[in-house]
Coordinates of C-alpha atoms in Angstrom, one line a residue:
M1 CA 5.5 27.1 -9.7
F2 CA 8.1 25.7 -6.7
E3 CA 9.1 29.4 -6.4
S4 CA 11.3 31.3 -4.0
G5 CA 9.5 31.7 -0.4
M6 CA 7.0 29.2 -0.9
T7 CA 6.3 26.6 1.2
L8 CA 5.4 23.2 0.0
K9 CA 3.3 21.6 2.6
M10 CA 1.4 19.0 0.7
A11 CA -0.4 16.5 2.9
E12 CA -1.8 13.5 0.8
T13 CA -4.4 10.4 1.6
V14 CA -4.3 8.0 -1.6
G15 CA -7.4 5.9 -2.4
Q16 CA -7.8 3.1 -5.1
R17 CA -8.9 4.6 -8.4
Q18 CA -12.4 3.5 -9.3
R19 CA -15.4 5.0 -10.6
Y20 CA -16.0 8.3 -8.8
A21 CA -13.5 6.8 -6.0
P22 CA -13.4 9.1 -3.0
A23 CA -10.3 11.3 -2.8
R24 CA -8.5 9.3 -5.5
R25 CA -5.3 11.3 -6.3
Q26 CA -3.3 13.8 -3.7
M27 CA -1.2 15.8 -6.5
L28 CA 0.4 18.9 -5.5
R29 CA -1.2 20.6 -2.5
G30 CA 1.4 22.9 -2.4
L31 CA 0.8 23.9 -6.0
G32 CA -2.7 24.6 -4.6
A33 CA -1.3 27.1 -2.0
M34 CA 1.1 28.4 -4.7
A35 CA -1.8 28.3 -7.1
M36 CA -0.9 30.5 -9.1
A37 CA 4.3 26.8 -6.4
G38 CA 13.7 10.1 4.9
L39 CA 17.2 10.4 4.4
L40 CA 18.0 8.0 1.6
A41 CA 18.8 5.0 3.0
A42 CA 21.3 4.3 0.3
C43 CA 22.5 7.7 0.4
Q44 CA 24.6 10.2 2.0
V45 CA 23.7 13.6 3.1
V46 CA 26.1 16.4 2.5
P47 CA 25.6 19.5 4.4
K48 CA 26.4 22.9 3.9
T49 CA 28.3 23.5 6.7
N50 CA 31.8 22.9 7.4
G51 CA 32.6 19.4 8.6
P52 CA 35.6 18.5 10.8
A53 CA 39.3 19.0 9.6
T54 CA 40.7 17.3 6.7
P55 CA 42.0 13.8 7.9
P56 CA 45.6 12.7 7.2
P57 CA 46.3 10.9 3.8
P58 CA 45.6 7.2 4.1
T59 CA 48.2 5.2 4.6
N60 CA 47.1 2.6 2.1
P61 CA 48.0 3.9 -1.3
D62 CA 45.2 1.9 -2.9
N63 CA 42.4 3.7 -0.7
N64 CA 41.7 6.5 -3.2
V65 CA 39.9 9.2 -1.4
G66 CA 38.8 12.3 -3.4
P67 CA 38.0 15.6 -2.4
G68 CA 34.9 14.5 -0.6
L69 CA 33.6 11.0 -1.3
P70 CA 35.6 7.9 -2.1
T71 CA 36.3 7.5 -5.8
D72 CA 33.9 4.7 -7.3
T73 CA 35.0 3.6 -10.5
D74 CA 32.2 1.2 -11.1
R75 CA 29.0 3.2 -10.4
H76 CA 27.7 6.4 -11.6
R77 CA 27.9 9.5 -9.1
V78 CA 24.4 11.3 -9.2
A79 CA 23.6 14.0 -6.6
L80 CA 20.2 14.5 -5.5
L81 CA 19.4 18.1 -4.2
V82 CA 16.4 18.5 -2.3
P83 CA 15.6 20.5 1.2
Q84 CA 16.4 18.1 4.3
T85 CA 15.8 20.7 6.8
G86 CA 13.8 24.0 7.1
A87 CA 10.1 24.4 6.0
N88 CA 10.0 22.0 3.1
A89 CA 12.2 19.4 4.6
D90 CA 9.0 16.9 4.7
V91 CA 8.8 17.1 1.1
G92 CA 12.4 16.8 0.3
T93 CA 12.7 13.8 2.5
A94 CA 9.5 12.1 0.6
I95 CA 11.2 12.6 -2.8
A96 CA 14.8 11.2 -1.5
N97 CA 13.0 8.2 0.1
A98 CA 11.3 7.6 -3.4
T99 CA 14.6 7.5 -4.9
T100 CA 16.1 4.8 -2.5
L101 CA 12.5 2.9 -3.4
A102 CA 13.6 3.1 -7.2
L103 CA 17.2 2.0 -6.6
L104 CA 15.7 -1.1 -4.7
D105 CA 13.2 -1.4 -7.5
S106 CA 15.4 -1.3 -10.2
R107 CA 18.1 -3.7 -8.5
T108 CA 20.6 -1.1 -10.2
E109 CA 24.3 -1.5 -8.8
R110 CA 25.4 1.0 -11.5
V111 CA 24.3 4.3 -9.6
R112 CA 25.3 5.8 -6.8
I113 CA 23.4 8.9 -5.2
T114 CA 24.2 10.9 -2.8
T115 CA 21.9 13.8 -1.1
Y116 CA 22.5 17.3 -0.5
D117 CA 20.7 19.7 1.5
T118 CA 19.4 22.6 -0.3
A119 CA 17.7 24.4 2.4
I120 CA 21.3 25.6 3.6
G121 CA 22.2 27.0 0.5
A122 CA 21.5 25.5 -2.9
A123 CA 24.6 26.9 -4.6
A124 CA 26.8 25.5 -1.8
A125 CA 25.1 22.2 -2.5
A126 CA 25.8 22.5 -5.8
R127 CA 29.3 23.0 -5.7
Q128 CA 29.9 20.4 -3.2
A129 CA 28.1 17.9 -5.6
V130 CA 30.5 19.1 -8.4
A131 CA 33.6 18.7 -6.5
D132 CA 32.4 15.2 -5.3
G133 CA 32.5 14.3 -8.9
N134 CA 28.7 14.1 -9.5
K135 CA 28.0 13.9 -13.3
L136 CA 24.3 14.4 -13.1
I137 CA 21.9 16.6 -10.4
L138 CA 18.5 15.5 -9.6
G139 CA 16.7 18.5 -8.4
P140 CA 16.5 21.0 -6.9
L141 CA 12.7 21.5 -5.9
L142 CA 12.3 25.6 -5.9
S143 CA 12.9 27.5 -9.0
E144 CA 15.0 30.0 -7.1
D145 CA 17.3 27.1 -6.3
V146 CA 17.5 26.2 -9.6
T147 CA 18.6 29.4 -10.9
A148 CA 21.3 29.4 -8.1
V149 CA 22.4 25.5 -9.3
A150 CA 22.1 26.1 -12.9
P151 CA 25.5 28.1 -13.5
I152 CA 27.5 26.3 -11.2
A153 CA 26.3 22.8 -12.8
R154 CA 26.8 24.5 -16.5
E155 CA 30.1 25.2 -15.9
A156 CA 31.1 21.9 -14.6
K157 CA 29.1 20.5 -17.7
V158 CA 26.9 18.7 -15.3
P159 CA 23.4 18.6 -16.5
V160 CA 20.4 19.4 -14.3
L161 CA 17.1 17.2 -13.9
S162 CA 14.8 19.6 -11.6
F163 CA 11.9 18.9 -9.8
S164 CA 10.2 22.4 -10.5
N165 CA 7.6 23.2 -12.7
D166 CA 8.6 26.6 -13.7
S167 CA 9.5 26.7 -17.6
G168 CA 11.2 30.0 -17.3
V169 CA 14.1 27.9 -15.4
A170 CA 14.3 25.4 -17.9
G171 CA 17.0 25.2 -20.8
N172 CA 20.5 25.3 -21.2
G173 CA 21.3 22.4 -19.6
V174 CA 18.5 22.3 -17.2
F175 CA 15.5 20.3 -18.0
I176 CA 12.4 20.2 -15.3
M177 CA 10.4 17.2 -14.6
G178 CA 7.3 19.1 -12.7
F179 CA 3.9 19.1 -13.9
V180 CA 3.5 22.5 -15.9
P181 CA 0.2 24.2 -15.7
G182 CA 0.1 25.1 -19.5
Q183 CA -0.1 21.4 -20.4
S184 CA -3.1 20.5 -18.5
V185 CA -4.8 23.6 -19.4
E186 CA -4.2 22.8 -23.2
R187 CA -5.6 19.4 -22.5
V188 CA -8.5 20.3 -20.8
V189 CA -9.6 22.9 -23.2
A190 CA -9.0 20.4 -26.5
F191 CA -11.2 18.0 -24.8
S192 CA -13.8 20.4 -24.1
R193 CA -13.9 21.8 -27.7
A194 CA -14.0 18.2 -29.1
K195 CA -17.4 18.2 -26.8
G196 CA -18.8 20.8 -29.0
H197 CA -17.9 23.8 -26.7
L198 CA -16.9 26.7 -28.9
R199 CA -17.0 30.1 -26.2
F200 CA -14.6 29.9 -23.6
G201 CA -13.8 31.9 -20.5
A202 CA -11.1 31.9 -18.0
L203 CA -10.6 32.8 -14.1
V204 CA -7.1 33.3 -13.1
P205 CA -5.2 34.4 -9.8
R206 CA -3.0 37.3 -10.4
N207 CA 0.7 35.8 -10.1
V208 CA 2.9 34.0 -12.0
Y209 CA 0.7 30.8 -12.0
G210 CA -2.2 32.8 -13.3
D211 CA -0.1 34.5 -15.9
R212 CA 1.2 31.4 -17.4
S213 CA -2.2 29.6 -17.4
A214 CA -3.9 32.6 -18.9
A215 CA -1.5 32.4 -21.9
A216 CA -1.8 28.6 -22.3
F217 CA -5.4 29.2 -22.5
R218 CA -5.7 31.7 -24.9
A219 CA -3.1 29.6 -27.3
A220 CA -5.2 26.5 -26.7
V221 CA -8.6 28.3 -27.3
A222 CA -7.0 29.3 -30.4
K223 CA -5.3 25.9 -31.3
A224 CA -8.5 24.3 -30.7
G225 CA -10.6 26.7 -33.3
G226 CA -12.8 28.1 -30.2
T227 CA -13.7 31.4 -29.4
L228 CA -11.9 33.5 -26.4
V229 CA -14.7 35.9 -24.8
A230 CA -12.8 36.8 -21.8
V231 CA -10.2 36.2 -19.0
E232 CA -10.6 37.8 -15.6
S233 CA -7.9 38.0 -13.1
Y234 CA -7.9 38.6 -9.3
D235 CA -5.8 39.1 -6.3
R236 CA -5.8 36.1 -3.9
S237 CA -8.6 37.3 -1.7
A238 CA -12.5 36.3 -1.1
T239 CA -13.6 39.6 -2.2
A240 CA -11.7 39.6 -5.1
L241 CA -12.4 36.5 -6.6
T242 CA -15.9 36.7 -6.2
G243 CA -16.0 40.0 -7.8
A244 CA -14.0 38.3 -11.0
A245 CA -16.4 35.4 -11.1
R246 CA -19.2 38.1 -11.2
R247 CA -17.4 39.9 -14.3
I248 CA -16.7 36.7 -16.3
A249 CA -20.5 35.5 -15.8
N250 CA -21.5 38.4 -17.2
A251 CA -18.8 38.9 -19.9
G252 CA -21.2 37.4 -22.6
A253 CA -22.7 34.2 -23.7
M254 CA -20.1 31.3 -23.2
D255 CA -20.1 27.4 -22.9
A256 CA -17.0 26.7 -20.9
V257 CA -15.0 28.5 -18.2
L258 CA -11.6 27.5 -16.9
I259 CA -10.6 28.5 -13.3
A260 CA -7.0 28.1 -13.0
D261 CA -6.9 28.0 -9.1
S262 CA -7.3 25.7 -6.3
G263 CA -10.3 23.5 -5.8
G264 CA -11.3 25.8 -2.6
N265 CA -11.6 28.8 -4.6
A266 CA -13.1 27.0 -7.5
I267 CA -16.0 26.0 -5.1
R268 CA -16.5 30.1 -4.3
A269 CA -16.4 30.8 -7.7
V270 CA -18.8 28.0 -9.4
P271 CA -22.1 29.2 -7.8
V272 CA -21.4 32.9 -8.8
I273 CA -20.5 31.7 -12.6
K274 CA -23.2 29.3 -12.9
G275 CA -25.9 32.1 -11.7
A276 CA -25.8 33.7 -14.8
G277 CA -26.5 30.4 -16.8
N278 CA -25.1 26.9 -16.5
K279 CA -21.6 26.7 -18.1
Q280 CA -19.1 23.7 -18.3
I281 CA -16.3 24.2 -15.8
L282 CA -13.0 23.3 -16.3
G283 CA -9.8 23.1 -14.1
T284 CA -6.3 22.3 -13.9
E285 CA -3.9 19.6 -12.4
L286 CA -4.4 21.6 -9.0
W287 CA -7.9 19.8 -8.6
N288 CA -6.1 16.6 -8.5
T289 CA -5.4 16.4 -5.0
D290 CA -8.9 18.0 -3.4
A291 CA -11.1 15.3 -2.3
A292 CA -13.3 18.0 -1.1
L293 CA -14.4 18.8 -4.9
G294 CA -16.1 15.6 -5.0
S295 CA -18.5 16.3 -2.0
N296 CA -19.7 19.4 -3.4
A297 CA -22.7 19.4 -5.9
V298 CA -21.8 22.4 -7.7
M299 CA -18.6 20.9 -8.7
R300 CA -20.3 17.6 -10.2
G301 CA -19.6 17.4 -13.9
A302 CA -16.7 19.5 -13.8
W303 CA -13.6 18.5 -16.1
F304 CA -9.8 18.6 -15.5
A305 CA -6.8 17.0 -16.8
S306 CA -3.9 15.8 -14.7
V307 CA -1.4 13.1 -14.7
S308 CA -2.7 9.2 -14.2
D309 CA -2.6 7.9 -10.5
G310 CA -2.9 4.6 -11.9
L311 CA 0.5 3.4 -10.9
Y312 CA 0.9 6.1 -8.0
G313 CA -1.3 4.1 -5.5
Q314 CA 1.2 1.0 -5.8
L315 CA 4.1 3.3 -5.1
A316 CA 2.3 5.0 -2.1
T317 CA 1.3 1.6 -0.8
K318 CA 5.4 0.5 -1.2
Y319 CA 6.2 4.0 0.4
R320 CA 4.0 3.5 3.5
A321 CA 5.4 -0.1 4.0
R322 CA 8.7 1.0 4.3
F323 CA 8.5 4.5 5.8
G324 CA 5.6 4.1 7.9
K325 CA 3.5 7.2 6.4
A326 CA 2.0 8.5 3.3
P327 CA 4.2 10.2 0.8
Y328 CA 3.9 13.8 -0.7
R329 CA 2.5 13.5 -4.5
L330 CA 5.9 14.8 -5.5
A331 CA 7.8 11.9 -4.6
S332 CA 6.7 10.4 -7.8
L333 CA 9.1 13.0 -9.6
G334 CA 12.3 11.6 -7.4
Y335 CA 11.4 7.9 -8.4
D336 CA 10.9 8.5 -12.1
S337 CA 14.1 10.6 -12.3
V338 CA 16.1 7.3 -11.1
L339 CA 14.2 5.4 -13.5
L340 CA 15.4 7.5 -16.3
T341 CA 18.8 7.6 -15.0
V342 CA 19.1 3.9 -14.8
R343 CA 17.8 3.5 -18.3
I344 CA 20.6 6.0 -19.5
A345 CA 23.3 4.2 -17.6
R346 CA 23.2 1.0 -19.2
D347 CA 25.4 2.8 -21.8
W348 CA 27.1 5.4 -19.9
K349 CA 30.6 4.8 -18.8
P350 CA 31.3 5.5 -15.1
G351 CA 33.4 8.7 -14.6
T352 CA 32.5 10.3 -17.9
N353 CA 29.9 13.1 -18.6
F354 CA 26.4 12.5 -18.4
P355 CA 24.9 11.9 -22.0
A356 CA 22.4 14.7 -21.8
N357 CA 21.3 14.2 -25.4
R358 CA 19.8 11.3 -24.3
L359 CA 17.0 13.2 -22.6
L360 CA 15.8 14.3 -25.9
A361 CA 14.9 10.7 -26.7
T362 CA 11.6 11.1 -29.0
D363 CA 10.0 8.1 -27.6
G364 CA 10.4 9.5 -24.2
F365 CA 10.4 7.7 -20.8
G366 CA 8.2 6.0 -18.7
G367 CA 7.2 6.3 -14.9
I368 CA 4.7 6.3 -12.4
D369 CA 3.4 9.5 -13.6
G370 CA 2.8 7.7 -17.2
I371 CA 4.9 8.5 -20.4
F372 CA 6.8 11.9 -20.8
R373 CA 9.5 13.4 -23.0
F374 CA 11.6 16.4 -23.0
S375 CA 11.2 19.1 -25.4
N376 CA 14.1 20.9 -27.1
R377 CA 13.7 23.6 -24.3
G378 CA 14.1 21.0 -21.4
I379 CA 10.3 21.2 -20.6
A380 CA 8.7 17.4 -19.6
E381 CA 5.9 16.8 -21.9
R382 CA 3.4 14.5 -20.3
A383 CA 0.7 12.5 -21.5
L384 CA -2.3 13.7 -19.5
E385 CA -5.8 12.4 -18.7
V386 CA -9.2 14.1 -18.4
S387 CA -10.9 13.6 -15.5
E388 CA -14.9 14.3 -14.1
I389 CA -15.9 15.4 -10.9
G390 CA -18.4 13.3 -9.6
A391 CA -20.4 12.5 -6.4
G392 CA -17.7 11.4 -3.8
G393 CA -14.6 11.6 -6.3
F394 CA -13.5 11.5 -9.9
R395 CA -13.5 9.4 -12.9
V396 CA -11.5 9.4 -15.9
V397 CA -13.6 10.5 -18.9
D398 CA -10.3 10.6 -21.5
P399 CA -7.2 8.3 -20.7
A400 CA -4.1 9.6 -21.0
P401 CA -1.9 8.0 -24.2
T402 CA 0.2 5.5 -23.7
K403 CA 2.5 6.1 -26.3
W404 CA 3.5 9.2 -28.4

């Protein structure tokens, strides 16, 4: 859930989407590890540490200098809060680089983004961002950082558009853009039910991701008119996983089993589950990054739901050309947050408060990851597709909607 103490190391290799295209998506590998959580060319990095002494007042009275940054009356001042140092620096840098690409692609002259390093203190970064006159905060990434930033931003009437997927930190001025696991669970269960499956079971890790996936699964089965047979949880060890898989296999007759865990753990659990009779295997957005799934025969025919990669491949190509390496999959969140900001900036007067009510537009927004809109709770609701695992890759079996 992009939670405290988690390290988001999400390597990726993007391939073209095609029928059973190998390794076609590289979604949140950090989510797989959590299963269960560049400097901007056009921007300025503002560290937490104390800088040099304040310079004397300018001799030119027309050169208006504020507490941290020059006054800008023509552009909207927006803060980007991401880790630029420490364990998650590579992820933060990829997000920051993607915001640069979005600024260039949108050709906007109305938005100015300044980057602040959350790794040396998210609260301090937020205070500096507010002092510098920023009217919108993009980020932070980790839910613990959102918790630290939210009250500071709220007091200043600055909305927070976070990259976290932890729905627990959303609301009261905080909007989250991350890929919430409950949505992929609901989507794949509904698809499975529409294909005639009635009796459902689930295998979930014993942590926040697993708890929320299990709650979403119970609600999704009920909503789809299915029957919930069993939900088994386990600690993150091979022995515990095997034991839980054996219990779900013997829990009673069922048509489909959800595994709300990484692709690697699914590969270990599925042979045990299918040992008691063939069942439709279902997964979450965590599988979107795992190329190994397509090369494992036992996983073929499994379904999972996630955002579309149709446009992400184009972003990744452009990113490599400019920055010399592949982006992390989360970079798309940075790109889309800028597109959203640019759209709203058309009717937003520089220097005034960000019109947060515009984020609740019923027609939502479009971006690299498809269409999305925010609920009244501040959670991004995304249009998801369902994919099937085949020999060497995935293929889309139910496309994501293109409009609400």
